[in-house]
Coordinates of C-alpha atoms and ligand atoms in Angstrom, one line a residue:
M1 CA -8.5 -24.6 -28.1
V2 CA -8.1 -20.9 -28.6
V3 CA -4.5 -19.7 -28.8
S4 CA -4.0 -16.1 -27.8
L5 CA -1.4 -13.7 -29.1
D6 CA 0.2 -13.8 -25.6
D7 CA 0.4 -17.7 -25.8
D8 CA 2.2 -17.4 -29.2
F9 CA 4.6 -14.8 -27.7
N10 CA 5.3 -16.9 -24.7
F11 CA 5.9 -20.1 -26.8
L12 CA 8.3 -18.0 -28.9
V13 CA 10.2 -16.7 -25.9
R14 CA 10.5 -20.2 -24.5
K15 CA 11.9 -21.4 -27.8
I16 CA 14.5 -18.6 -27.8
S17 CA 15.3 -19.2 -24.2
K18 CA 15.8 -23.0 -24.8
S19 CA 18.1 -22.5 -27.8
S20 CA 20.2 -19.7 -26.3
G21 CA 20.4 -20.9 -22.7
I22 CA 19.5 -17.4 -21.6
V23 CA 16.8 -17.4 -18.9
L24 CA 14.4 -14.8 -20.2
T25 CA 11.9 -14.9 -17.4
G26 CA 13.7 -12.1 -15.6
Y27 CA 13.4 -9.7 -18.5
R28 CA 10.6 -7.2 -18.8
D29 CA 7.9 -8.4 -21.3
S30 CA 7.8 -5.0 -22.9
Y31 CA 11.5 -5.1 -23.5
L32 CA 11.3 -8.6 -25.0
K33 CA 8.4 -7.7 -27.2
R34 CA 10.1 -4.5 -28.5
R35 CA 13.3 -6.3 -29.4
I36 CA 11.6 -9.3 -31.0
D37 CA 9.2 -7.1 -32.9
L38 CA 12.2 -5.2 -34.3
R39 CA 13.8 -8.5 -35.5
M40 CA 10.5 -9.7 -37.0
K41 CA 10.1 -6.4 -38.9
A42 CA 13.6 -6.9 -40.3
V43 CA 12.5 -10.2 -41.9
G44 CA 9.1 -8.9 -42.9
M45 CA 7.0 -10.8 -40.3
N46 CA 4.3 -9.8 -37.9
N47 CA 3.1 -13.1 -36.4
Y48 CA 4.8 -14.7 -33.4
A49 CA 3.8 -18.3 -34.3
L50 CA 5.2 -17.9 -37.8
Y51 CA 8.4 -16.4 -36.6
R52 CA 8.8 -19.3 -34.2
G53 CA 8.5 -21.6 -37.2
L54 CA 11.3 -19.6 -39.0
L55 CA 13.5 -19.9 -35.9
E56 CA 13.1 -23.6 -35.9
K57 CA 14.7 -24.0 -39.3
D58 CA 17.0 -21.0 -39.5
Q59 CA 20.0 -21.0 -37.2
H60 CA 21.2 -17.7 -38.6
E61 CA 18.0 -16.0 -37.6
M62 CA 18.1 -17.5 -34.2
K63 CA 21.6 -15.9 -33.7
E64 CA 20.2 -12.6 -34.9
V65 CA 17.3 -12.5 -32.5
I66 CA 19.6 -13.5 -29.6
N67 CA 22.0 -10.7 -30.5
M68 CA 19.0 -8.4 -30.6
L69 CA 18.1 -9.3 -27.0
T70 CA 21.5 -8.8 -25.5
V71 CA 22.2 -5.2 -26.4
N72 CA 26.0 -4.7 -26.2
V73 CA 26.3 -1.0 -26.7
T74 CA 29.1 0.5 -24.5
E75 CA 32.2 2.7 -24.6
F76 CA 35.2 3.6 -22.4
M77 CA 34.3 5.7 -19.3
R78 CA 30.6 5.6 -20.4
D79 CA 28.9 8.8 -19.2
K80 CA 32.4 10.0 -18.0
T81 CA 31.3 11.6 -14.7
P82 CA 30.6 8.4 -12.7
F83 CA 34.1 7.3 -13.6
M84 CA 35.5 10.7 -12.5
F85 CA 33.7 10.2 -9.2
F86 CA 35.1 6.7 -8.9
R87 CA 38.6 8.0 -9.5
E88 CA 38.4 11.1 -7.3
E89 CA 36.2 10.0 -4.4
L90 CA 35.8 6.2 -4.3
L91 CA 39.3 5.0 -5.0
P92 CA 40.9 7.3 -2.4
D93 CA 38.3 6.2 0.2
I94 CA 38.8 2.5 -0.6
M95 CA 42.6 3.0 -0.4
E96 CA 42.3 4.6 3.0
R97 CA 40.2 1.8 4.4
K98 CA 42.6 -0.8 3.0
I99 CA 45.5 0.9 4.6
Q100 CA 43.7 0.8 7.9
C101 CA 43.3 -2.9 7.7
K102 CA 46.8 -3.4 6.4
S103 CA 45.7 -4.7 3.0
N104 CA 46.9 -3.7 -0.5
I105 CA 44.4 -5.7 -2.5
V106 CA 41.3 -4.2 -4.1
R107 CA 38.6 -6.2 -5.9
F108 CA 36.1 -5.0 -8.4
W109 CA 33.3 -6.7 -10.4
S110 CA 32.1 -5.4 -13.7
A111 CA 28.8 -7.2 -14.1
A112 CA 27.5 -7.3 -17.7
C113 CA 30.8 -5.9 -19.1
S114 CA 29.9 -6.2 -22.8
Y115 CA 33.1 -5.8 -24.9
G116 CA 35.3 -4.9 -22.0
E117 CA 35.3 -1.1 -22.1
E118 CA 34.0 -0.9 -18.5
P119 CA 36.5 -3.3 -16.8
Y120 CA 39.4 -1.7 -18.7
S121 CA 38.2 1.8 -17.6
I122 CA 38.1 0.5 -14.0
G123 CA 41.6 -1.0 -14.4
I124 CA 43.1 2.2 -15.9
S125 CA 41.5 4.4 -13.2
S126 CA 42.8 2.2 -10.5
R127 CA 46.3 2.0 -11.8
E128 CA 46.3 5.8 -12.0
V129 CA 45.3 6.3 -8.4
L130 CA 46.6 3.3 -6.4
P131 CA 50.3 2.7 -5.6
E132 CA 52.2 0.6 -8.1
D133 CA 52.7 -2.3 -5.7
W134 CA 49.0 -2.7 -5.0
T135 CA 47.0 -5.6 -6.5
V136 CA 43.9 -4.7 -8.4
S137 CA 41.8 -7.7 -9.3
I138 CA 38.8 -7.2 -11.6
Y139 CA 36.2 -9.8 -12.5
A140 CA 34.5 -8.9 -15.7
T141 CA 31.4 -11.0 -16.6
D142 CA 28.7 -11.1 -19.3
I143 CA 26.2 -13.6 -20.6
D144 CA 27.4 -13.2 -24.1
E145 CA 30.5 -15.2 -25.0
K146 CA 31.2 -13.3 -28.2
C147 CA 31.6 -10.1 -26.0
L148 CA 33.9 -11.8 -23.6
K149 CA 36.1 -13.1 -26.5
G150 CA 36.3 -9.6 -27.9
A151 CA 37.0 -8.1 -24.5
S152 CA 39.9 -10.4 -23.8
Q153 CA 41.6 -9.3 -27.0
G154 CA 41.4 -5.6 -25.9
I155 CA 41.2 -4.0 -29.4
Y156 CA 39.2 -0.8 -29.8
S157 CA 38.5 1.9 -32.4
R158 CA 39.4 5.5 -31.9
E159 CA 35.7 6.3 -31.5
Q160 CA 35.3 3.9 -28.6
L161 CA 38.2 5.6 -26.8
K162 CA 36.8 9.1 -27.2
N163 CA 36.1 9.7 -23.5
L164 CA 39.6 8.7 -22.5
D165 CA 42.1 11.6 -22.1
P166 CA 44.8 11.3 -24.8
P167 CA 47.7 10.9 -22.3
L168 CA 45.8 7.8 -21.0
V169 CA 45.4 6.4 -24.5
M170 CA 49.1 6.9 -25.1
K171 CA 50.0 5.2 -21.8
Y172 CA 47.6 2.2 -21.9
F173 CA 47.2 1.5 -25.6
E174 CA 49.4 0.7 -28.6
P175 CA 48.4 1.1 -32.3
S176 CA 47.0 -2.0 -33.9
G177 CA 46.3 -1.2 -37.6
E178 CA 43.7 1.5 -37.5
D179 CA 42.7 0.5 -34.0
F180 CA 44.3 0.5 -30.5
K181 CA 45.2 -2.5 -28.4
V182 CA 45.4 -2.5 -24.6
K183 CA 49.1 -2.6 -23.7
N184 CA 50.2 -5.2 -21.3
I185 CA 46.7 -6.6 -20.7
R186 CA 47.9 -9.0 -18.0
K187 CA 49.1 -6.1 -15.8
L188 CA 45.5 -4.9 -15.5
S189 CA 44.5 -8.4 -14.0
I190 CA 41.1 -8.6 -15.5
R191 CA 39.4 -12.0 -15.4
F192 CA 36.7 -12.4 -18.1
Q193 CA 34.1 -15.0 -17.3
K194 CA 30.7 -16.1 -18.6
H195 CA 28.0 -15.4 -16.0
D196 CA 24.2 -14.9 -16.2
L197 CA 22.9 -12.3 -13.7
T198 CA 19.4 -13.7 -13.8
S199 CA 20.1 -17.3 -12.9
E200 CA 23.6 -17.7 -11.3
P201 CA 24.8 -16.8 -7.8
P202 CA 27.5 -14.0 -7.5
I203 CA 30.8 -15.2 -8.9
S204 CA 32.7 -14.3 -5.7
R205 CA 32.5 -12.2 -2.5
H206 CA 34.3 -9.3 -0.8
F207 CA 34.2 -6.9 -3.7
D208 CA 35.1 -3.3 -2.9
A209 CA 32.8 -2.1 -5.7
V210 CA 30.4 -3.7 -8.1
F211 CA 29.7 -1.9 -11.4
C212 CA 26.4 -3.0 -13.0
R213 CA 25.5 -0.4 -15.5
N214 CA 22.9 -0.4 -18.3
V215 CA 21.6 -3.9 -18.0
M216 CA 19.1 -3.6 -15.1
I217 CA 16.9 -1.5 -17.4
Y218 CA 16.0 -4.7 -19.3
F219 CA 15.0 -6.7 -16.2
N220 CA 11.6 -6.9 -14.4
E221 CA 11.2 -5.8 -10.8
S222 CA 11.6 -9.3 -9.2
Q223 CA 14.8 -10.0 -11.3
K224 CA 16.2 -6.6 -10.2
I225 CA 15.6 -7.4 -6.6
K226 CA 17.2 -10.8 -6.9
M227 CA 20.3 -9.4 -8.6
L228 CA 20.7 -6.5 -6.1
N229 CA 20.5 -8.9 -3.2
D230 CA 23.2 -10.9 -4.9
F231 CA 25.3 -7.7 -5.2
Y232 CA 24.7 -6.9 -1.5
N233 CA 26.1 -10.3 -0.6
A234 CA 29.0 -10.0 -3.0
L235 CA 30.1 -6.6 -1.6
S236 CA 32.5 -6.2 1.4
D237 CA 31.2 -4.0 4.2
D238 CA 31.0 -0.4 2.9
G239 CA 31.5 -1.6 -0.6
Y240 CA 30.1 0.5 -3.5
L241 CA 27.5 -0.2 -6.1
I242 CA 27.5 1.8 -9.3
I243 CA 24.5 1.5 -11.6
G244 CA 23.6 3.1 -14.9
K245 CA 22.6 6.8 -15.1
S246 CA 19.1 6.0 -16.2
E247 CA 18.5 3.2 -13.7
T248 CA 17.0 3.3 -10.2
L249 CA 17.0 1.0 -7.3
P250 CA 13.6 -0.6 -6.5
V251 CA 12.0 0.7 -3.2
E252 CA 12.2 -2.8 -1.7
I253 CA 16.0 -2.8 -1.9
R254 CA 16.7 0.8 -0.8
E255 CA 17.4 0.0 2.8
L256 CA 20.3 -2.2 1.7
F257 CA 22.2 0.6 -0.1
A258 CA 22.7 4.2 1.0
P259 CA 23.1 6.9 -1.7
V260 CA 26.6 8.3 -2.1
S261 CA 25.9 10.3 -5.2
I262 CA 22.3 10.4 -6.5
R263 CA 23.5 12.2 -9.6
E264 CA 26.1 9.6 -10.5
K265 CA 23.9 6.7 -9.2
I266 CA 26.5 5.5 -6.7
F267 CA 25.5 3.7 -3.5
K268 CA 27.2 2.1 -0.5
K269 CA 26.3 -1.2 1.2
V270 CA 24.6 -0.5 4.5
Ligands
SAM1 C1 24.2 -2.2 -22.8 S1 25.4 -3.4 -22.3 C2 26.1 -2.6 -20.9 C3 27.6 -2.6 -20.9 C4 28.3 -1.8 -19.8 N1 28.0 -2.3 -18.5 C5 28.0 -0.4 -19.9 O1 27.3 0.2 -19.1 O2 28.5 0.3 -20.9 C6 24.4 -4.6 -21.6 C7 25.2 -6.0 -21.5 O3 24.4 -6.8 -20.6 C8 24.6 -8.1 -21.0 N2 23.5 -8.9 -20.5 C9 22.2 -9.0 -20.9 N3 21.6 -9.9 -20.1 C10 22.5 -10.4 -19.2 C11 22.4 -11.3 -18.1 N4 21.2 -12.0 -17.9 N5 23.5 -11.6 -17.4 C12 24.7 -11.0 -17.7 N6 24.8 -10.1 -18.7 C13 23.7 -9.8 -19.4 C14 24.6 -8.0 -22.5 O4 25.2 -9.2 -23.1 C15 25.4 -6.7 -22.7 O5 26.7 -7.0 -23.0

């Protein structure tokens, strides 16, 4: 039997998938190869079969490669302008619609929230715009439990807060050693929950906006389409979808979402 390089790679991916519980079939091959190659280079290897052998006996290396596959880079108000648009355009519009239907509850989903900077940014923006007696409920999900644990503690460095205006830092954070801790976390009503966008149905429905930024870039086309259909079903009528600045909607899905701001990558459920 001849074993090709692709077979070795696929065996390796299956091994990682089985150990981590992450369904890797939805990720782009080029992304998986690039990230696994980086890890192999770090341990001085260039052979997928041998690397699989190493993973079988070295739990630490298994953790390292899983970390490498779930890139957690993020910051408060990442890219800044989509969050300004959210605050200045979307929140007033959502508020007006809620008033018309005599509701004072708004619901958001931060899908792939990493260490929590995105859901806290959503919570802070909402508290700044919406009346005090309104309920803002935020679901914040990620596949990575380590991120969710960090997120629920709400402690961030000065660098991570650099996009937040200083008065907001003063208002929503308190010093914690050299870092800053979110004040009164419970008031922001963020529910952190483990959720895999590739294999699980939406966590809930009737969201006024879904933020899913900077994770779709790692998924293949069919995975993107599955996930965007899920978001469509999870949004209320006229709900908003906010994706990452470098991401695009696949053509197959474009009739489900109308652009609100092409520049900020904000769409509305049709
Ligand atoms: C680059 S971060 C993006 C964080 C934030 N949304 C932002 O834009 O700053 C990507 C996040 O996606 C998460 N992720 C990767 N695959 C996922 C999946 N299948 N389901 C849910 N989250 C996933 C990673 O754990 C990571 O925290």
